Amino acid sequence: MGMQIPFKKLMLLHIIFIACLRLSAAELQRFEHRLKHDGSLSFLVVGDWGRRGSYNQSLVAYQMGLIGEKLEIDFVISTGDNFYEDGLTGEDDPAFLDSFTSIYTAPSLQKQWYNVLGNHDYRGDVEAQLSPVLTRKDSRWLCSRSFILDAEIAEFVFVDTTPFVDEYFQDPGDSTYDWRGVYQRKEYLSDLLKDVDGALKNSKAKWKIVVGHHTIKSAGHHGVTKELLLRLLPILEENNVDMYVNGHDHCLQHISSNGIEFLTSGGGSKAWRGDRNWWSPEELKLYYDGQGFMSVKMTRSEAVVLFYDVHGNILHKWSIPKEPLKAA
């Protein structure tokens, strides 16, 4: 007869097994995107957009379509605040079609969209934006709290930044936030930071890019997000991240600091706040307080970043060289 395992020990093993499964499931989900045949990668970045076409959202979308065709883009990144003012009410909220599907109609924009959540998205039904139901309605839509995009020469780590901000928990004012999934905030953020650090350390990509909604460094209305400055920025610096891409401030902005390019693309609709703060002119390469978007074209040796206004005019161009890896 086989060896009998005591019931209590069996239950303990079961609990350990389930815990291990949960730890494994907590790791960042990974998606893959193939390069073009010539080994290049092109994409657009837009943020803070979802207003049913108003505040020039439709005009920005039109120009995105033109630039997207010219660059033969591979995908689009959204830096969050996808639906104003208070996210979606549910999976059947018509705002999804009215602010996304019916706005970004150009043939060149019928590519995968990789989306993060912004603070306004957390004011609605967060689970609705994460639901596969929306992907069935529009196959371009991919939204998750935090995830990794492996694009061969570049690895993107998308970070859920809203739960970092103390104000939303301590002084939310009249706003109500949907904190399902992040109720254990301390553990959630600790695990997330470990996952981001691990992903960046393990990355073998030529380019490392982190995407989040909130600013880390900004001369705009919201300015510096102190919680990210203290907790996320050291991880970016330690792991030689090339770019941090964000929205939140409704502007177009480029700050170059300590080897990291801080790129704000939050001009997808409502802008023109008119309250720019001082920033070191040595670091501030662009500040445009209006609507627009950003493009990036990358190869193994160079990344070219361009910012466009609502008329498609180029506001700023920045080339980032990448030194070849030295042989051991």
Short mmCIF file of C-alpha atoms in Angstrom, two decimals:
data_model
loop_
_atom_site.label_atom_id
_atom_site.label_comp_id
_atom_site.label_asym_id
_atom_site.label_seq_id
_atom_site.Cartn_x
_atom_site.Cartn_y
_atom_site.Cartn_z
CA MET A 1 0.00 0.00 0.00
CA GLY A 2 1.25 3.53 -0.84
CA MET A 3 2.39 6.02 1.76
CA GLN A 4 -0.49 7.94 3.36
CA ILE A 5 0.03 11.74 3.67
CA PRO A 6 -1.60 13.20 6.80
CA PHE A 7 -4.60 15.41 6.03
CA LYS A 8 -3.12 18.51 7.69
CA LYS A 9 0.11 18.16 5.73
CA LEU A 10 -1.85 17.65 2.53
CA MET A 11 -3.80 20.84 3.19
CA LEU A 12 -0.57 22.73 3.88
CA LEU A 13 0.94 21.53 0.61
CA HIS A 14 -2.24 22.60 -1.17
CA ILE A 15 -2.05 26.09 0.35
CA ILE A 16 1.63 26.41 -0.64
CA PHE A 17 0.80 25.27 -4.18
CA ILE A 18 -1.99 27.85 -4.52
CA ALA A 19 0.30 30.57 -3.14
CA CYS A 20 2.95 29.67 -5.70
CA LEU A 21 0.37 29.86 -8.47
CA ARG A 22 -0.67 33.32 -7.30
CA LEU A 23 2.94 34.50 -7.17
CA SER A 24 3.48 33.18 -10.68
CA ALA A 25 0.28 34.81 -11.91
CA ALA A 26 1.38 38.13 -10.41
CA GLU A 27 4.28 38.44 -12.86
CA LEU A 28 3.78 40.99 -15.62
CA GLN A 29 2.00 39.66 -18.67
CA ARG A 30 4.16 39.68 -21.79
CA PHE A 31 3.11 40.49 -25.35
CA GLU A 32 5.21 40.33 -28.50
CA HIS A 33 5.30 42.52 -31.58
CA ARG A 34 7.42 41.67 -34.62
CA LEU A 35 9.70 44.16 -36.37
CA LYS A 36 9.35 45.21 -39.99
CA HIS A 37 11.37 43.26 -42.53
CA ASP A 38 14.03 46.00 -42.53
CA GLY A 39 14.49 45.62 -38.76
CA SER A 40 12.89 48.95 -37.86
CA LEU A 41 10.01 49.81 -35.55
CA SER A 42 7.64 52.80 -35.79
CA PHE A 43 4.81 53.85 -33.51
CA LEU A 44 2.69 56.79 -32.38
CA VAL A 45 2.02 57.96 -28.83
CA VAL A 46 -1.09 59.87 -27.75
CA GLY A 47 -2.58 60.51 -24.34
CA ASP A 48 -5.46 62.18 -22.52
CA TRP A 49 -7.81 61.91 -25.46
CA GLY A 50 -11.25 60.36 -24.87
CA ARG A 51 -13.76 63.21 -25.36
CA ARG A 52 -16.03 61.97 -28.17
CA GLY A 53 -14.06 63.99 -30.70
CA SER A 54 -14.30 67.35 -28.94
CA TYR A 55 -11.43 69.66 -27.96
CA ASN A 56 -9.75 68.88 -31.29
CA GLN A 57 -9.55 65.14 -30.56
CA SER A 58 -10.85 64.43 -34.07
CA LEU A 59 -8.28 66.77 -35.64
CA VAL A 60 -5.45 65.13 -33.72
CA ALA A 61 -6.76 61.73 -34.84
CA TYR A 62 -6.82 62.89 -38.48
CA GLN A 63 -3.18 63.99 -38.35
CA MET A 64 -2.23 60.77 -36.58
CA GLY A 65 -3.70 58.91 -39.51
CA LEU A 66 -1.59 60.87 -42.01
CA ILE A 67 1.66 60.50 -40.06
CA GLY A 68 0.86 56.86 -39.32
CA GLU A 69 0.58 56.16 -43.04
CA LYS A 70 3.79 58.02 -43.82
CA LEU A 71 5.77 56.12 -41.16
CA GLU A 72 4.00 52.79 -41.77
CA ILE A 73 3.52 52.49 -38.02
CA ASP A 74 3.46 49.13 -36.28
CA PHE A 75 1.25 50.14 -33.34
CA VAL A 76 -0.07 53.00 -31.19
CA ILE A 77 0.62 53.64 -27.50
CA SER A 78 -1.92 55.42 -25.32
CA THR A 79 -0.56 57.00 -22.14
CA GLY A 80 -3.91 56.91 -20.33
CA ASP A 81 -6.93 59.02 -19.44
CA ASN A 82 -8.61 57.16 -22.24
CA PHE A 83 -12.17 58.24 -21.37
CA TYR A 84 -13.23 61.52 -19.75
CA GLU A 85 -14.31 62.63 -17.32
CA ASP A 86 -14.87 59.50 -15.28
CA GLY A 87 -13.71 56.52 -17.30
CA LEU A 88 -16.29 54.03 -18.56
CA THR A 89 -19.52 53.16 -16.74
CA GLY A 90 -19.26 49.55 -17.94
CA GLU A 91 -18.52 47.30 -20.90
CA ASP A 92 -21.54 48.67 -22.78
CA ASP A 93 -20.74 52.36 -22.27
CA PRO A 94 -21.17 54.02 -25.71
CA ALA A 95 -18.17 56.22 -24.90
CA PHE A 96 -15.90 53.38 -26.03
CA LEU A 97 -17.22 53.55 -29.57
CA ASP A 98 -17.80 57.31 -29.53
CA SER A 99 -14.34 58.23 -28.23
CA PHE A 100 -12.22 55.44 -29.70
CA THR A 101 -13.62 53.31 -32.52
CA SER A 102 -15.45 56.16 -34.29
CA ILE A 103 -12.58 58.64 -33.93
CA TYR A 104 -9.42 56.78 -34.91
CA THR A 105 -10.74 55.58 -38.25
CA ALA A 106 -7.76 56.09 -40.56
CA PRO A 107 -6.45 52.91 -42.24
CA SER A 108 -3.00 53.45 -40.73
CA LEU A 109 -4.47 53.48 -37.21
CA GLN A 110 -6.08 50.03 -37.60
CA LYS A 111 -3.14 48.54 -35.75
CA GLN A 112 -2.74 47.26 -32.21
CA TRP A 113 -3.25 49.90 -29.50
CA TYR A 114 -1.38 49.33 -26.23
CA ASN A 115 -3.13 51.24 -23.45
CA VAL A 116 -2.44 52.07 -19.82
CA LEU A 117 -4.91 53.49 -17.33
CA GLY A 118 -4.92 57.10 -16.16
CA ASN A 119 -6.40 58.66 -13.04
CA HIS A 120 -9.62 59.60 -14.88
CA ASP A 121 -10.00 55.98 -15.98
CA TYR A 122 -9.87 54.93 -12.33
CA ARG A 123 -12.89 57.16 -11.66
CA GLY A 124 -15.03 54.80 -13.67
CA ASP A 125 -15.35 51.04 -14.02
CA VAL A 126 -11.71 50.00 -14.34
CA GLU A 127 -12.58 46.36 -14.99
CA ALA A 128 -14.56 47.43 -18.06
CA GLN A 129 -11.46 48.86 -19.75
CA LEU A 130 -9.54 45.68 -18.92
CA SER A 131 -12.33 43.42 -20.18
CA PRO A 132 -11.92 41.23 -23.30
CA VAL A 133 -15.45 42.34 -24.20
CA LEU A 134 -13.99 45.62 -25.48
CA THR A 135 -11.42 43.73 -27.55
CA ARG A 136 -14.23 41.77 -29.15
CA LYS A 137 -15.89 45.09 -30.02
CA ASP A 138 -12.67 46.53 -31.44
CA SER A 139 -9.76 44.14 -31.92
CA ARG A 140 -7.22 46.99 -31.71
CA TRP A 141 -7.89 47.49 -28.01
CA LEU A 142 -5.41 46.02 -25.52
CA CYS A 143 -5.48 47.47 -22.01
CA SER A 144 -3.92 46.11 -18.85
CA ARG A 145 -2.78 47.59 -15.55
CA SER A 146 0.91 46.77 -16.13
CA PHE A 147 2.54 44.60 -18.78
CA ILE A 148 5.58 44.05 -21.00
CA LEU A 149 5.73 44.52 -24.75
CA ASP A 150 8.65 42.73 -26.39
CA ALA A 151 9.32 44.32 -29.77
CA GLU A 152 12.66 42.56 -30.35
CA ILE A 153 14.99 45.58 -30.48
CA ALA A 154 12.93 47.41 -27.86
CA GLU A 155 11.25 46.29 -24.66
CA PHE A 156 8.43 48.40 -23.26
CA VAL A 157 7.33 48.12 -19.64
CA PHE A 158 3.87 49.62 -19.10
CA VAL A 159 3.32 50.70 -15.49
CA ASP A 160 0.07 51.37 -13.62
CA THR A 161 1.03 54.70 -12.02
CA THR A 162 -2.28 55.91 -10.56
CA PRO A 163 -2.12 53.79 -7.36
CA PHE A 164 1.22 55.41 -6.48
CA VAL A 165 -0.34 58.86 -5.96
CA ASP A 166 -1.22 59.49 -2.30
CA GLU A 167 -3.69 62.28 -3.06
CA TYR A 168 -6.17 59.95 -4.74
CA PHE A 169 -6.41 57.93 -1.52
CA GLN A 170 -6.02 60.63 1.11
CA ASP A 171 -7.82 63.61 -0.43
CA PRO A 172 -9.93 62.48 -3.42
CA GLY A 173 -12.35 65.41 -3.14
CA ASP A 174 -15.58 64.73 -5.02
CA SER A 175 -14.02 61.94 -7.08
CA THR A 176 -14.65 58.25 -6.44
CA TYR A 177 -11.96 55.80 -7.52
CA ASP A 178 -12.37 52.15 -8.43
CA TRP A 179 -9.65 50.49 -6.37
CA ARG A 180 -10.70 46.91 -7.06
CA GLY A 181 -7.53 44.95 -7.60
CA VAL A 182 -5.39 47.38 -5.60
CA TYR A 183 -7.10 47.29 -2.20
CA GLN A 184 -3.89 45.98 -0.65
CA ARG A 185 -2.09 49.05 -1.92
CA LYS A 186 1.21 48.61 -0.10
CA GLU A 187 1.64 45.03 -1.31
CA TYR A 188 0.37 45.91 -4.80
CA LEU A 189 2.95 48.67 -5.27
CA SER A 190 5.77 46.65 -3.72
CA ASP A 191 5.08 43.71 -6.03
CA LEU A 192 4.74 46.00 -9.05
CA LEU A 193 8.07 47.72 -8.40
CA LYS A 194 9.77 44.33 -8.02
CA ASP A 195 8.22 43.14 -11.28
CA VAL A 196 9.29 46.29 -13.14
CA ASP A 197 12.82 46.07 -11.76
CA GLY A 198 13.03 42.39 -12.64
CA ALA A 199 11.71 42.93 -16.16
CA LEU A 200 14.24 45.68 -16.85
CA LYS A 201 17.13 43.72 -15.35
CA ASN A 202 16.30 40.66 -17.43
CA SER A 203 15.77 42.57 -20.65
CA LYS A 204 18.28 41.95 -23.43
CA ALA A 205 16.71 44.52 -25.75
CA LYS A 206 18.76 47.34 -27.27
CA TRP A 207 16.21 49.89 -26.05
CA LYS A 208 14.40 49.98 -22.71
CA ILE A 209 11.29 52.13 -22.57
CA VAL A 210 8.91 52.59 -19.63
CA VAL A 211 5.38 53.88 -20.22
CA GLY A 212 3.08 55.29 -17.54
CA HIS A 213 0.31 57.83 -17.27
CA HIS A 214 1.77 60.16 -14.68
CA THR A 215 4.71 62.48 -15.12
CA ILE A 216 8.01 61.91 -13.38
CA LYS A 217 9.59 65.18 -14.51
CA SER A 218 7.45 67.94 -15.99
CA ALA A 219 7.18 71.71 -16.25
CA GLY A 220 3.44 71.39 -16.84
CA HIS A 221 0.35 71.88 -14.70
CA HIS A 222 0.77 68.70 -12.64
CA GLY A 223 4.54 68.96 -12.51
CA VAL A 224 6.69 66.36 -10.79
CA THR A 225 4.94 63.29 -9.36
CA LYS A 226 6.87 62.98 -6.12
CA GLU A 227 5.83 59.38 -5.45
CA LEU A 228 7.27 58.26 -8.81
CA LEU A 229 10.34 60.41 -8.35
CA LEU A 230 11.07 58.59 -5.10
CA ARG A 231 10.03 55.04 -5.98
CA LEU A 232 10.09 54.48 -9.75
CA LEU A 233 12.85 56.80 -11.01
CA PRO A 234 15.67 55.02 -9.11
CA ILE A 235 14.69 51.76 -10.82
CA LEU A 236 14.78 53.47 -14.23
CA GLU A 237 18.19 54.97 -13.55
CA GLU A 238 19.67 51.75 -12.17
CA ASN A 239 18.53 49.78 -15.22
CA ASN A 240 19.69 52.29 -17.85
CA VAL A 241 16.23 53.02 -19.22
CA ASP A 242 16.36 55.10 -22.39
CA MET A 243 12.92 56.75 -22.28
CA TYR A 244 10.05 57.33 -19.90
CA VAL A 245 6.88 58.09 -21.86
CA ASN A 246 3.80 59.56 -20.15
CA GLY A 247 0.70 61.71 -20.40
CA HIS A 248 -1.23 63.41 -17.54
CA ASP A 249 0.00 66.92 -18.33
CA HIS A 250 -2.04 68.04 -21.36
CA CYS A 251 0.93 69.16 -23.40
CA LEU A 252 3.83 67.95 -25.50
CA GLN A 253 7.14 67.98 -23.68
CA HIS A 254 10.70 66.68 -23.77
CA ILE A 255 13.06 66.77 -20.79
CA SER A 256 16.50 65.18 -21.10
CA SER A 257 17.99 64.36 -17.71
CA ASN A 258 20.68 61.95 -16.45
CA GLY A 259 20.64 59.89 -19.62
CA ILE A 260 16.84 59.42 -19.70
CA GLU A 261 14.50 61.11 -22.16
CA PHE A 262 11.27 62.12 -20.39
CA LEU A 263 8.65 62.39 -23.13
CA THR A 264 5.16 63.73 -22.41
CA SER A 265 2.44 63.09 -24.99
CA GLY A 266 -0.74 64.24 -23.29
CA GLY A 267 -2.19 66.49 -25.98
CA GLY A 268 -4.80 64.13 -27.41
CA SER A 269 -7.68 66.55 -26.80
CA LYS A 270 -8.20 69.29 -24.18
CA ALA A 271 -5.07 71.42 -23.67
CA TRP A 272 -3.92 75.06 -23.48
CA ARG A 273 -3.81 75.32 -19.67
CA GLY A 274 -1.29 78.15 -19.81
CA ASP A 275 0.47 77.45 -16.52
CA ARG A 276 3.95 76.27 -17.39
CA ASN A 277 6.45 76.08 -14.52
CA TRP A 278 10.14 76.89 -14.70
CA TRP A 279 12.52 74.11 -15.70
CA SER A 280 16.24 74.10 -16.39
CA PRO A 281 16.78 75.18 -20.01
CA GLU A 282 19.65 72.69 -20.23
CA GLU A 283 17.13 69.86 -19.72
CA LEU A 284 13.91 71.22 -21.24
CA LYS A 285 14.11 70.61 -24.98
CA LEU A 286 10.42 71.19 -25.80
CA TYR A 287 7.35 72.52 -24.04
CA TYR A 288 4.23 73.00 -26.14
CA ASP A 289 1.00 73.79 -24.31
CA GLY A 290 -1.34 72.51 -27.00
CA GLN A 291 -2.83 69.48 -28.72
CA GLY A 292 -0.81 66.99 -30.66
CA PHE A 293 1.00 63.65 -30.51
CA MET A 294 4.38 61.99 -30.85
CA SER A 295 6.03 59.50 -33.19
CA VAL A 296 9.07 57.27 -32.69
CA LYS A 297 11.03 55.40 -35.34
CA MET A 298 13.69 53.01 -34.06
CA THR A 299 16.46 50.83 -35.40
CA ARG A 300 19.18 49.03 -33.47
CA SER A 301 21.42 52.09 -33.74
CA GLU A 302 19.08 55.10 -33.51
CA ALA A 303 15.71 56.33 -32.28
CA VAL A 304 14.12 59.42 -33.82
CA VAL A 305 11.39 61.18 -31.82
CA LEU A 306 9.09 63.78 -33.39
CA PHE A 307 6.30 65.87 -31.87
CA TYR A 308 3.44 67.18 -34.03
CA ASP A 309 0.77 69.80 -33.45
CA VAL A 310 -2.90 69.53 -34.38
CA HIS A 311 -2.10 70.63 -37.94
CA GLY A 312 0.63 68.05 -38.42
CA ASN A 313 3.45 70.57 -38.14
CA ILE A 314 6.68 69.21 -36.65
CA LEU A 315 7.35 71.00 -33.36
CA HIS A 316 10.47 69.15 -32.28
CA LYS A 317 12.80 66.42 -33.49
CA TRP A 318 15.31 64.54 -31.37
CA SER A 319 17.68 61.75 -32.40
CA ILE A 320 19.02 59.31 -29.83
CA PRO A 321 22.02 57.23 -30.90
CA LYS A 322 22.58 53.77 -29.48
CA GLU A 323 26.15 52.61 -29.15
CA PRO A 324 26.81 49.04 -30.31
CA LEU A 325 27.46 46.54 -27.55
CA LYS A 326 31.14 45.88 -27.04
CA ALA A 327 32.32 42.30 -27.38
CA ALA A 328 33.31 40.65 -24.11
#
